[in-house]
Coordinates of C-alpha atoms in Angstrom, one line a residue:
X202 CA 0.0 0.0 0.0
X203 CA 1.1 3.6 -0.6
X204 CA 2.6 5.4 2.3
X205 CA 0.4 7.9 4.1
X206 CA 1.9 11.3 4.9
X207 CA -0.6 12.8 7.3
X208 CA -2.2 9.8 9.0
X209 CA 0.0 7.1 10.6
X210 CA -0.5 4.3 13.0
X211 CA 1.5 4.6 16.2
X212 CA 1.5 0.9 16.5
X213 CA 2.4 -1.0 13.3
X214 CA -0.4 -2.7 11.5
X215 CA 0.8 -6.1 10.3
X216 CA -1.3 -6.0 7.1
X217 CA 0.2 -2.8 5.9
X218 CA 3.8 -3.5 6.8
X219 CA 3.9 -7.0 5.3
X220 CA 2.6 -6.0 1.9
X221 CA 5.1 -6.0 -0.9
X222 CA 4.0 -4.3 -4.1
X223 CA 4.6 -5.3 -7.7
X224 CA 3.2 -3.1 -10.5
X225 CA 0.1 -4.4 -12.3
X226 CA -2.1 -2.6 -14.8
X227 CA -5.8 -2.1 -14.2
X228 CA -7.5 -0.5 -17.2
X229 CA -4.3 1.2 -18.2
X230 CA -3.6 2.4 -14.7
X231 CA -0.7 1.4 -12.5
X232 CA -1.9 -0.4 -9.4
X233 CA -0.2 -2.2 -6.7
X234 CA -0.3 -6.0 -6.7
X235 CA -0.5 -7.3 -3.2
X236 CA 2.0 -10.1 -2.9
X237 CA 1.4 -10.8 0.8
X238 CA -1.8 -12.5 2.0
X239 CA -1.1 -12.4 5.7
X240 CA -2.9 -9.8 7.6
X241 CA -3.2 -11.3 11.1
X242 CA 0.3 -12.4 12.1
X243 CA 0.1 -10.4 15.3
X244 CA -3.3 -11.6 16.5
X245 CA -3.7 -13.5 19.7
X246 CA -5.9 -16.5 20.1
X247 CA -8.8 -16.8 22.5
X248 CA -7.8 -18.5 25.8
X249 CA -9.8 -21.5 26.9
X250 CA -9.9 -23.5 30.1
X251 CA -11.1 -27.0 30.6
X252 CA -14.5 -27.6 32.1
X253 CA -15.7 -30.6 34.0
X254 CA -19.0 -31.7 32.6
X255 CA -21.5 -34.5 32.9
X256 CA -20.6 -35.7 29.5
X257 CA -22.8 -33.3 27.5
X258 CA -21.7 -30.5 25.3
X259 CA -18.3 -32.0 24.4
X260 CA -17.0 -30.5 21.2
X261 CA -19.6 -27.7 21.2
X262 CA -19.4 -24.0 21.9
X263 CA -20.9 -24.7 25.3
X264 CA -18.3 -27.3 26.0
X265 CA -15.4 -25.0 25.2
X266 CA -16.2 -22.7 28.1
X267 CA -13.6 -20.1 27.3
X268 CA -13.0 -17.5 29.9
X269 CA -13.1 -13.9 28.5
X270 CA -9.8 -12.1 29.1
X271 CA -10.4 -8.5 28.1
X272 CA -6.9 -7.1 27.7
X273 CA -5.2 -9.6 25.4
X274 CA -4.0 -7.3 22.6
X275 CA -3.6 -3.5 22.8
X276 CA -5.7 -1.9 20.0
X277 CA -3.8 -0.1 17.3
X278 CA -3.4 3.6 18.2
X279 CA -4.1 5.6 15.1
X280 CA -2.8 9.1 15.4
X281 CA -3.3 11.8 12.7
X282 CA -2.5 15.5 12.1
X283 CA -5.0 18.1 11.1
X284 CA -4.4 21.8 10.4
X285 CA -8.1 22.7 10.5
X286 CA -9.9 20.9 13.2
X287 CA -9.2 20.4 16.9
X288 CA -7.9 16.9 17.7
X289 CA -8.9 15.6 21.1
X290 CA -7.5 12.7 23.1
X291 CA -9.9 10.5 24.9
X292 CA -9.3 7.4 27.1
X293 CA -11.4 4.3 26.5
X294 CA -10.9 1.3 28.8
X295 CA -7.4 2.6 29.6
X296 CA -6.4 3.2 26.0
X297 CA -5.9 6.6 24.4
X298 CA -7.6 7.4 21.1
X299 CA -7.9 10.6 19.1
X300 CA -11.2 12.0 17.8
X301 CA -12.6 15.2 16.3
X302 CA -15.9 16.4 17.7
X303 CA -18.5 17.7 15.2
X304 CA -21.1 20.4 15.4
X305 CA -22.7 23.1 13.2
X306 CA -20.4 25.7 14.8
X307 CA -17.6 24.0 12.8
X308 CA -19.2 24.5 9.4
X309 CA -17.3 27.7 8.9
X310 CA -14.1 25.6 8.8
X311 CA -15.3 23.5 5.8
X312 CA -13.9 25.8 3.1
X313 CA -10.5 25.4 4.7
X314 CA -10.8 21.7 5.1
X315 CA -11.9 21.2 1.5
X316 CA -9.4 23.7 0.0
X317 CA -8.8 22.9 -3.7
X318 CA -12.1 21.2 -4.2
X319 CA -14.5 22.9 -6.5
X320 CA -16.9 19.9 -7.1
X321 CA -17.9 16.9 -5.0
X322 CA -19.4 14.1 -7.2
X323 CA -21.7 11.8 -5.3
X324 CA -22.0 8.6 -7.3
X325 CA -25.1 6.5 -6.6
X326 CA -28.5 7.1 -5.1
X327 CA -28.9 4.1 -2.8
X328 CA -28.8 4.1 1.0
X329 CA -26.0 6.6 1.7
X330 CA -26.1 8.7 -1.5
X331 CA -29.3 10.7 -0.8
X332 CA -28.4 11.4 2.8
X333 CA -24.7 12.3 2.3
X334 CA -25.4 14.5 -0.8
X335 CA -28.1 16.5 1.0
X336 CA -26.1 16.9 4.2
X337 CA -23.1 18.0 2.3
X338 CA -25.1 20.5 0.2
X339 CA -26.8 22.0 3.2
X340 CA -23.7 22.2 5.4
X341 CA -21.7 23.9 2.6
X342 CA -24.5 26.3 2.0
X343 CA -24.5 27.2 5.7
X344 CA -20.7 27.7 5.4
X345 CA -21.3 30.0 2.4
X346 CA -19.1 27.8 0.3
X347 CA -19.3 27.8 -3.5
X348 CA -18.3 24.0 -3.7
X349 CA -20.8 22.2 -5.9
X350 CA -22.3 18.9 -4.8
X351 CA -23.3 17.0 -7.9
X352 CA -25.1 13.7 -8.2
X353 CA -23.9 11.3 -10.9
X354 CA -26.2 8.6 -12.2
X355 CA -26.2 6.3 -15.2
X356 CA -28.3 7.5 -18.1
X357 CA -31.9 6.4 -17.9
X358 CA -31.8 5.7 -14.2
X359 CA -35.1 6.1 -12.5
X360 CA -33.3 7.6 -9.6
X361 CA -33.1 10.9 -11.5
X362 CA -36.6 11.7 -10.4
X363 CA -35.8 11.1 -6.7
X364 CA -32.6 13.2 -7.0
X365 CA -34.6 16.1 -8.6
X366 CA -37.2 15.8 -5.8
X367 CA -34.4 16.3 -3.3
X368 CA -33.4 19.6 -5.1
X369 CA -30.6 18.4 -7.5
X370 CA -31.2 19.3 -11.1
X371 CA -29.4 19.3 -14.5
X372 CA -30.3 23.0 -14.9
X373 CA -28.2 24.1 -12.0
X374 CA -25.4 21.7 -12.6
X375 CA -26.0 19.5 -9.6
X376 CA -27.3 16.4 -11.4
X377 CA -25.8 14.6 -14.4
X378 CA -24.3 11.6 -16.1
X379 CA -22.1 9.4 -13.9
X380 CA -19.0 9.5 -16.0
X381 CA -19.2 13.2 -16.7
X382 CA -19.6 13.8 -13.0
X383 CA -16.6 11.7 -12.1
X384 CA -14.4 13.4 -14.7
X385 CA -15.4 16.8 -13.5
X386 CA -15.1 16.2 -9.7
X387 CA -12.2 16.9 -7.4
X388 CA -13.7 14.6 -4.7
X389 CA -15.6 11.5 -5.9
X390 CA -17.8 9.8 -3.3
X391 CA -18.4 6.3 -4.6
X392 CA -21.6 5.4 -2.9
X393 CA -23.1 2.8 -5.2
X394 CA -23.9 -0.6 -3.8
X395 CA -21.0 -2.6 -2.5
X396 CA -22.0 -5.6 -4.5
X397 CA -22.3 -3.5 -7.6
X398 CA -18.8 -2.0 -7.5
X399 CA -17.1 -5.2 -8.8
X400 CA -19.9 -6.3 -11.1
X401 CA -19.6 -6.0 -14.9
X402 CA -23.3 -6.1 -15.5
X403 CA -24.3 -2.7 -13.9
X404 CA -22.5 0.0 -15.9
X405 CA -21.2 -2.1 -18.8
X406 CA -17.7 -2.5 -17.4
X407 CA -16.2 -3.3 -14.0
X408 CA -17.4 -0.3 -12.0
X409 CA -14.3 0.3 -10.0
X410 CA -12.1 0.0 -13.1
X411 CA -14.2 2.5 -15.1
X412 CA -14.6 4.9 -12.2
X413 CA -10.8 5.0 -11.5
X414 CA -10.1 5.5 -15.2
X415 CA -12.3 8.6 -15.3
X416 CA -10.9 10.3 -12.2
X417 CA -8.6 13.3 -12.6
X418 CA -4.9 12.9 -11.5
X419 CA -4.5 14.1 -7.9
X420 CA -8.2 13.9 -7.3
X421 CA -9.6 12.1 -4.2
X422 CA -11.7 9.0 -4.1
X423 CA -14.0 8.9 -1.1
X424 CA -15.6 5.6 0.1
X425 CA -18.1 5.0 2.9
X426 CA -17.2 1.3 3.3
X427 CA -13.9 -0.6 2.9
X428 CA -15.6 -3.3 0.8
X429 CA -13.9 -2.2 -2.4
X430 CA -10.4 -2.5 -0.8
X431 CA -11.3 -5.9 0.4
X432 CA -12.4 -6.9 -3.1
X433 CA -9.3 -5.5 -4.7
X434 CA -7.1 -7.3 -2.1
X435 CA -8.9 -10.6 -2.8
X436 CA -7.9 -10.3 -6.5
X437 CA -4.4 -9.0 -5.9
X438 CA -4.9 -5.3 -6.7
X439 CA -4.8 -1.9 -5.0
X440 CA -5.8 1.6 -6.0
X441 CA -3.9 3.7 -8.6
X442 CA -1.1 5.7 -7.1
X443 CA -2.0 9.0 -8.7
X444 CA -5.1 9.7 -6.6
X445 CA -5.8 10.0 -2.9
X446 CA -8.1 7.4 -1.3
X447 CA -10.0 8.3 1.9
X448 CA -13.1 6.9 3.7
X449 CA -15.7 8.4 5.9
X450 CA -18.0 5.7 7.2
X451 CA -21.2 6.7 9.1
X452 CA -22.1 4.2 11.7
X453 CA -25.7 3.9 10.5
X454 CA -27.7 3.6 7.4
X455 CA -28.3 6.5 5.1
X456 CA -31.8 7.4 6.3
X457 CA -30.5 7.7 9.9
X458 CA -27.6 9.9 8.7
X459 CA -30.1 12.3 7.1
X460 CA -32.8 12.1 9.8
X461 CA -30.6 12.9 12.7
X462 CA -28.9 15.7 10.7
X463 CA -32.2 17.3 10.2
X464 CA -33.2 16.9 13.8
X465 CA -29.9 18.4 14.9
X466 CA -30.5 21.8 13.3
X467 CA -32.0 23.0 16.6
X468 CA -29.2 21.8 18.9
X469 CA -25.9 22.5 17.1
X470 CA -25.8 19.1 15.6
X471 CA -27.0 15.6 15.9
X472 CA -26.1 12.8 13.7
X473 CA -24.4 9.5 13.3
X474 CA -20.8 9.0 14.4
X475 CA -18.3 8.2 11.6
X476 CA -14.9 6.6 11.3
X477 CA -12.4 8.0 8.8
X478 CA -9.4 6.5 7.1
X479 CA -6.7 7.7 4.8
X480 CA -5.5 4.9 2.6
X481 CA -3.4 7.1 0.2
X482 CA -2.5 10.7 0.4
X483 CA -0.8 12.1 -2.7
X484 CA -0.6 15.7 -1.7
X485 CA -1.1 16.0 2.0
X486 CA -4.7 17.1 1.9
X487 CA -6.4 13.8 2.6
X488 CA -6.8 13.9 6.3
X489 CA -8.4 17.4 6.5
X490 CA -10.7 16.6 3.5
X491 CA -11.9 13.4 5.2
X492 CA -12.5 15.2 8.5
X493 CA -14.3 18.0 6.7
X494 CA -16.5 15.5 4.9
X495 CA -17.4 13.9 8.2
X496 CA -18.2 17.2 10.0
X497 CA -20.3 18.2 7.0
X498 CA -22.3 15.0 7.4
X499 CA -23.2 16.0 11.0
X500 CA -21.1 13.4 12.8
X501 CA -21.1 14.1 16.5
X502 CA -17.6 12.6 16.7
X503 CA -15.2 11.1 14.2
X504 CA -12.6 8.5 15.0
X505 CA -9.7 7.1 13.1
X506 CA -9.5 3.6 11.5
X507 CA -7.9 2.0 8.4
X508 CA -9.9 0.8 5.4
X509 CA -9.0 -2.8 6.2
X510 CA -10.1 -2.6 9.8
X511 CA -13.3 -0.8 8.7
X512 CA -14.4 -3.4 6.2
X513 CA -13.6 -6.2 8.6
X514 CA -15.6 -4.7 11.5
X515 CA -18.4 -3.4 9.3
X516 CA -19.1 -6.5 7.2
X517 CA -18.7 -8.7 10.3
X518 CA -21.0 -6.4 12.3
X519 CA -23.8 -6.5 9.7
X520 CA -23.8 -10.3 10.0
X521 CA -23.7 -10.1 13.8
X522 CA -25.5 -7.8 16.2
X523 CA -26.5 -5.2 13.6
X524 CA -28.8 -7.5 11.6
X525 CA -28.0 -11.1 10.9
X526 CA -27.6 -12.3 14.5
X527 CA -30.6 -10.3 15.6
X528 CA -32.7 -11.8 12.9
X529 CA -31.5 -15.3 14.0
X530 CA -32.1 -14.9 17.7
X531 CA -35.6 -13.4 17.5
X532 CA -36.7 -16.3 15.2
X533 CA -35.2 -18.8 17.6
X534 CA -36.8 -17.2 20.7
X535 CA -40.2 -16.5 19.1
X536 CA -40.4 -20.2 18.2
X537 CA -39.4 -21.2 21.8
X538 CA -41.8 -18.9 23.5
X539 CA -44.8 -20.0 21.4
X540 CA -43.9 -23.6 21.7
X541 CA -43.9 -23.1 25.5
X542 CA -47.5 -21.8 25.3
X543 CA -47.0 -18.0 25.1
X544 CA -49.4 -16.2 22.8
X545 CA -48.0 -15.2 19.4
X546 CA -48.5 -11.5 20.1
X547 CA -46.8 -11.6 23.5
X548 CA -44.0 -13.8 22.1
X549 CA -43.3 -11.1 19.4
X550 CA -43.4 -8.4 22.0
X551 CA -41.0 -10.3 24.2
X552 CA -38.5 -10.8 21.3
X553 CA -38.5 -8.2 18.6
X554 CA -40.2 -5.3 20.5
X555 CA -38.1 -6.0 23.6
X556 CA -34.8 -5.8 21.7
X557 CA -35.6 -2.9 19.3
X558 CA -37.5 -0.9 21.9
X559 CA -36.7 -1.0 25.7
X560 CA -33.4 -2.7 25.5
X561 CA -32.0 -0.5 22.8
X562 CA -33.2 2.7 24.4
X563 CA -31.7 1.6 27.8
X564 CA -28.3 0.7 26.3
X565 CA -28.2 3.9 24.2
X566 CA -28.7 6.1 27.3
X567 CA -27.2 4.1 30.1
X568 CA -25.3 1.1 28.7
X569 CA -25.6 -2.6 29.0
X570 CA -25.2 -2.9 32.7
X571 CA -28.4 -0.7 33.1
X572 CA -30.4 -3.5 31.4
X573 CA -29.2 -6.0 34.0
X574 CA -29.5 -3.7 37.0
X575 CA -33.1 -2.7 36.1
X576 CA -34.2 -6.3 36.5
X577 CA -35.7 -7.9 39.7
X578 CA -33.7 -10.6 41.5
X579 CA -35.7 -13.3 39.7
X580 CA -35.2 -11.4 36.4
X581 CA -31.5 -11.3 37.0
X582 CA -31.4 -15.1 37.4
X583 CA -33.2 -15.5 34.1
X584 CA -30.8 -13.1 32.5
X585 CA -27.8 -14.9 33.8
X586 CA -29.1 -18.3 32.7
X587 CA -29.7 -17.0 29.2
X588 CA -26.4 -15.1 29.1
X589 CA -24.3 -18.0 30.3
X590 CA -25.9 -20.4 27.9
X591 CA -25.8 -18.1 24.8
X592 CA -22.4 -16.4 25.1
X593 CA -20.2 -19.1 23.6
X594 CA -22.6 -20.4 21.0
X595 CA -22.9 -16.8 19.7
X596 CA -19.1 -16.4 19.9
X597 CA -18.7 -19.7 17.9
X598 CA -20.6 -18.3 14.9
X599 CA -19.2 -14.8 15.3
X600 CA -15.6 -16.1 15.3
X601 CA -16.2 -18.1 12.1
X602 CA -17.9 -15.1 10.5
X603 CA -15.0 -12.7 11.3
X604 CA -12.5 -15.2 9.9
X605 CA -14.5 -15.4 6.7
X606 CA -14.6 -11.7 6.4
X607 CA -10.9 -11.2 7.2
X608 CA -9.8 -13.8 4.7
X609 CA -11.9 -12.4 1.9
X610 CA -14.3 -15.4 1.7
X611 CA -17.3 -13.3 2.7
X612 CA -16.5 -10.6 0.2
X613 CA -16.2 -13.1 -2.6
X614 CA -19.5 -14.6 -1.5
X615 CA -21.2 -11.2 -1.8
X616 CA -19.7 -10.6 -5.3
X617 CA -20.7 -14.0 -6.5
X618 CA -24.2 -13.7 -5.1
X619 CA -24.5 -10.3 -6.9
X620 CA -23.7 -12.0 -10.2
X621 CA -26.4 -14.6 -9.6
X622 CA -28.9 -11.7 -9.6
X623 CA -28.7 -11.8 -13.4
X624 CA -29.0 -14.6 -16.0
X625 CA -25.7 -16.1 -17.0
X626 CA -24.2 -19.4 -18.1
X627 CA -27.7 -20.5 -19.3
X628 CA -29.0 -20.3 -15.7
X629 CA -31.9 -18.2 -14.5
X630 CA -31.5 -15.0 -12.4
X631 CA -31.9 -15.4 -8.6
X632 CA -32.4 -12.1 -7.0
X633 CA -33.1 -12.0 -3.2
X634 CA -36.6 -12.9 -2.2
X635 CA -38.4 -11.4 0.7
X636 CA -38.7 -12.9 4.2
X637 CA -41.7 -10.9 5.5
X638 CA -44.5 -13.3 4.6
X639 CA -43.8 -15.9 7.3
X640 CA -46.0 -16.3 10.3
X641 CA -43.8 -14.4 12.8
X642 CA -43.6 -11.3 10.6
X643 CA -47.3 -11.2 9.9
X644 CA -47.8 -11.3 13.7
X645 CA -45.4 -8.4 13.9
X646 CA -47.6 -6.4 11.5
X647 CA -50.6 -7.0 13.8
X648 CA -48.7 -6.0 16.9
X649 CA -47.4 -2.8 15.5
X650 CA -50.8 -1.9 14.1
X651 CA -52.3 -1.8 17.6
X652 CA -49.2 -0.5 19.4
X653 CA -49.7 2.7 21.4
X654 CA -47.5 5.7 20.3
X655 CA -44.2 5.7 22.2
X656 CA -44.6 2.1 23.4
X657 CA -41.1 0.6 23.6
X658 CA -42.3 -2.9 24.5
X659 CA -41.5 -5.0 27.6
X660 CA -38.1 -5.9 29.2
X661 CA -38.1 -9.7 29.1
X662 CA -35.1 -11.0 31.1
X663 CA -34.4 -14.1 29.0
X664 CA -34.4 -12.2 25.7
X665 CA -32.2 -9.5 27.3
X666 CA -29.7 -12.2 28.5
X667 CA -29.4 -13.6 25.0
X668 CA -29.1 -10.3 23.3
X669 CA -26.5 -8.8 25.7
X670 CA -24.5 -12.1 25.4
X671 CA -24.4 -11.7 21.7
X672 CA -23.3 -8.0 22.0
X673 CA -20.6 -8.9 24.5
X674 CA -19.4 -11.8 22.3
X675 CA -19.1 -9.5 19.3
X676 CA -17.2 -6.9 21.4
X677 CA -14.8 -9.7 22.6
X678 CA -14.1 -10.9 19.0
X679 CA -13.3 -7.4 17.8
X680 CA -11.2 -6.7 20.9
X681 CA -9.2 -9.9 20.4
X682 CA -8.6 -8.9 16.8
X683 CA -7.1 -5.6 17.7
X684 CA -9.8 -3.1 16.8
X685 CA -9.9 0.2 18.6
X686 CA -12.6 0.7 21.3
X687 CA -14.1 3.5 19.3
X688 CA -14.7 1.0 16.4
X689 CA -15.8 -1.8 18.7
X690 CA -18.4 0.3 20.5
X691 CA -19.7 2.0 17.4
X692 CA -19.9 -1.3 15.4
X693 CA -21.3 -3.4 18.2
X694 CA -23.4 -1.1 20.2
X695 CA -24.0 2.5 19.0
X696 CA -24.9 1.7 15.4
X697 CA -27.3 -1.0 16.6
X698 CA -29.2 0.8 19.3
X699 CA -29.1 4.4 17.8
X700 CA -29.5 3.8 14.1
X701 CA -30.8 0.4 13.0
X702 CA -32.9 -0.8 15.9
X703 CA -35.1 2.3 16.0
X704 CA -36.0 1.7 12.4
X705 CA -36.6 -2.0 13.1
X706 CA -38.9 -1.0 16.0
X707 CA -40.9 1.2 13.6
X708 CA -41.2 -1.3 10.7
X709 CA -40.0 -4.7 11.9
X710 CA -36.8 -6.7 11.6
X711 CA -38.0 -8.4 8.4
X712 CA -38.5 -5.0 6.8
X713 CA -34.9 -4.1 7.5
X714 CA -33.7 -7.5 6.2
X715 CA -35.6 -6.9 3.0
X716 CA -34.7 -3.3 2.4
X717 CA -31.2 -2.4 3.7
X718 CA -27.9 -2.6 1.8
X719 CA -27.2 -5.4 -0.6
X720 CA -24.2 -6.6 1.5
X721 CA -26.2 -6.6 4.7
X722 CA -29.3 -8.3 3.2
X723 CA -27.1 -11.1 1.8
X724 CA -25.3 -11.4 5.1
X725 CA -28.4 -11.7 7.1
X726 CA -29.9 -14.4 4.9
X727 CA -26.7 -16.4 5.1
X728 CA -25.8 -16.0 8.8
X729 CA -29.2 -15.6 10.6
X730 CA -30.0 -19.3 10.3
X731 CA -26.6 -20.1 11.8
X732 CA -27.4 -18.1 15.0
X733 CA -31.0 -19.5 15.0
X734 CA -29.8 -23.1 14.9
X735 CA -26.9 -22.9 17.3
X736 CA -29.1 -21.2 19.9
X737 CA -31.8 -23.7 19.5
X738 CA -29.5 -26.7 19.4
X739 CA -27.0 -25.7 22.1
X740 CA -28.0 -22.7 24.2
X741 CA -31.6 -23.5 24.8
X742 CA -30.9 -27.2 25.3
X743 CA -28.3 -26.2 28.0
X744 CA -30.9 -24.1 29.8
X745 CA -33.5 -26.9 29.6
X746 CA -30.9 -29.4 30.9
X747 CA -30.2 -27.2 33.9
X748 CA -26.6 -26.6 33.0
X749 CA -25.0 -24.6 35.8
X750 CA -24.5 -20.9 35.2
X751 CA -20.9 -20.0 34.4
X752 CA -20.2 -17.6 37.2
X753 CA -16.9 -16.5 35.6
X754 CA -18.8 -15.3 32.6
X755 CA -21.3 -13.3 34.7
X756 CA -18.5 -11.8 36.8
X757 CA -16.5 -10.8 33.6
X758 CA -19.6 -9.2 32.2
X759 CA -20.3 -7.1 35.3
X760 CA -16.7 -5.9 35.6
X761 CA -15.7 -5.6 31.9
X762 CA -13.8 -2.4 31.1
X763 CA -16.0 -1.9 28.0
X764 CA -18.7 -0.4 30.2
X765 CA -16.6 2.5 31.2
X766 CA -15.7 3.1 27.6
X767 CA -19.4 3.0 26.6
X768 CA -20.0 5.7 29.3
X769 CA -17.3 8.0 27.7
X770 CA -18.9 7.5 24.2
X771 CA -22.3 8.2 25.6
X772 CA -21.1 11.6 26.7
X773 CA -20.2 12.3 23.1
X774 CA -23.6 11.4 21.6
X775 CA -26.1 14.0 20.6
X776 CA -28.7 14.9 23.2
X777 CA -31.6 14.0 20.9
X778 CA -32.8 10.4 20.1
X779 CA -33.6 9.6 16.6
X780 CA -37.3 9.9 15.9
X781 CA -38.7 7.3 13.5
X782 CA -42.4 7.4 12.6
X783 CA -44.3 4.2 12.0
X784 CA -44.5 4.9 8.3
X785 CA -40.8 5.7 7.9
X786 CA -39.7 5.0 4.3
X787 CA -36.2 3.6 4.1
X788 CA -36.8 1.3 1.1
X789 CA -33.7 1.5 -1.1
X790 CA -34.7 3.4 -4.3
X791 CA -33.8 0.5 -6.6
X792 CA -36.0 -1.9 -4.6
X793 CA -38.9 0.5 -4.6
X794 CA -38.5 1.0 -8.3
X795 CA -38.4 -2.8 -9.0
X796 CA -41.6 -3.3 -7.1
X797 CA -43.5 -0.8 -9.2

């Protein structure tokens, strides 16, 4: 990878230092061929201890009975220099990290941060495109900047109508053809679907190759996901060396980014936290441009990462607590509760409504410990039984999922699935089907239709124990893999309870699974059944068999340093909660169009 001049890890990242580059040509461009495939040589393994059992659970996640050891590997400290914004050091669980706080009072700094940029081209109108384009436009207007934000779409796209409705037009030069927009932009924000970027069937040629070939020398490529880097690494390529490559990755879906930005107009800013990364910096501007982009989106605080760490944590998180695992555990628990005689409506409330409502609001404001501490003594016993039985089964699947993401297997799976959306090799097209017609989700429609306004649902101790066990297991995997606490907390907790779960409370988990990003929808369909099955086959069986509670696990949960880190992050969050009406429309435009 190219050296970064203004953004450098204080602790060496193995994947960057071990890469050797040979020159390969991509569409006439010089790109780095990655000759090293090792990116985890410095990782430590989870530590296990033997458990005396009665003969059951051998070879299973329950039987492993690993004891969580929080401080195995210090997270990489990513320092950066900025000449425009104030860098602040915070301490999370005893580790120093650097952030930049946001706020509308910083908008006047945007012209300095974005110096040399006359046009920002926003490519794509999917989940992030509409939100980021509108936030950037509005922030720059407030800063009295003459930078143009222009939407680039393929000719004939039905998204032109939606872009015009949002105030972008051909007449004022803020809407146009994708390739003309890229060629004329100094900062190109590539916000098309992750799965579409490597596909040849969307824009007549491999998207990333054609996008890169149209970019001006010394311009800046902006990403909101590290997926493209993961794909390029999987095929032995890197980005051209004559452009800068940065990322600003909001920790929430596009509709949340826009909705909280609009809500924040009255309180000097509310929005979705973002990470930023500088992968290549050809002229020393990249860090300030990335931070300016993040501030303009309304991010309450921005923390540093690398593109590689971002795609590993983000793709992994989508399959875990953010969507796939939640989908799996509510299916498993709904089935269990109804089989035990609970009414369908109550079972739905005690699974989906419990997680997306009361639990999420409590964790958002007060943290995970507050969920446990709010329970009665009997409720705490239920929580502990569920937590103890679920933690390692959840970690089993999460561990496998992270390894699949880190090795590129999951990215290849997404790319291949995207190709199956279209007819090829004489085989029919297989686009993703919907999940919302099964019994559980029809019950959900009924429950929401009669739900009083503002009802967050019950706090059911067993469901809380399973959900918090899943959250803690995901935190532990990311911690063992060397991710920073800012990244861990945002990917495992804040994005879930402050962005995705409120929308799922408004419309249901199935609606999210059917209408979010292509990568997340594919991931949920693949991994949700794994969480469902392992909880049913191991965790719930352990509870029914009266397996003793693992007191070490409960003790570790109660004393885990992540709780203090969560408190620090909570102080940085905006003072307004996202408001999502029951009819909130967050259907991706291409899905809405295909259903017409």
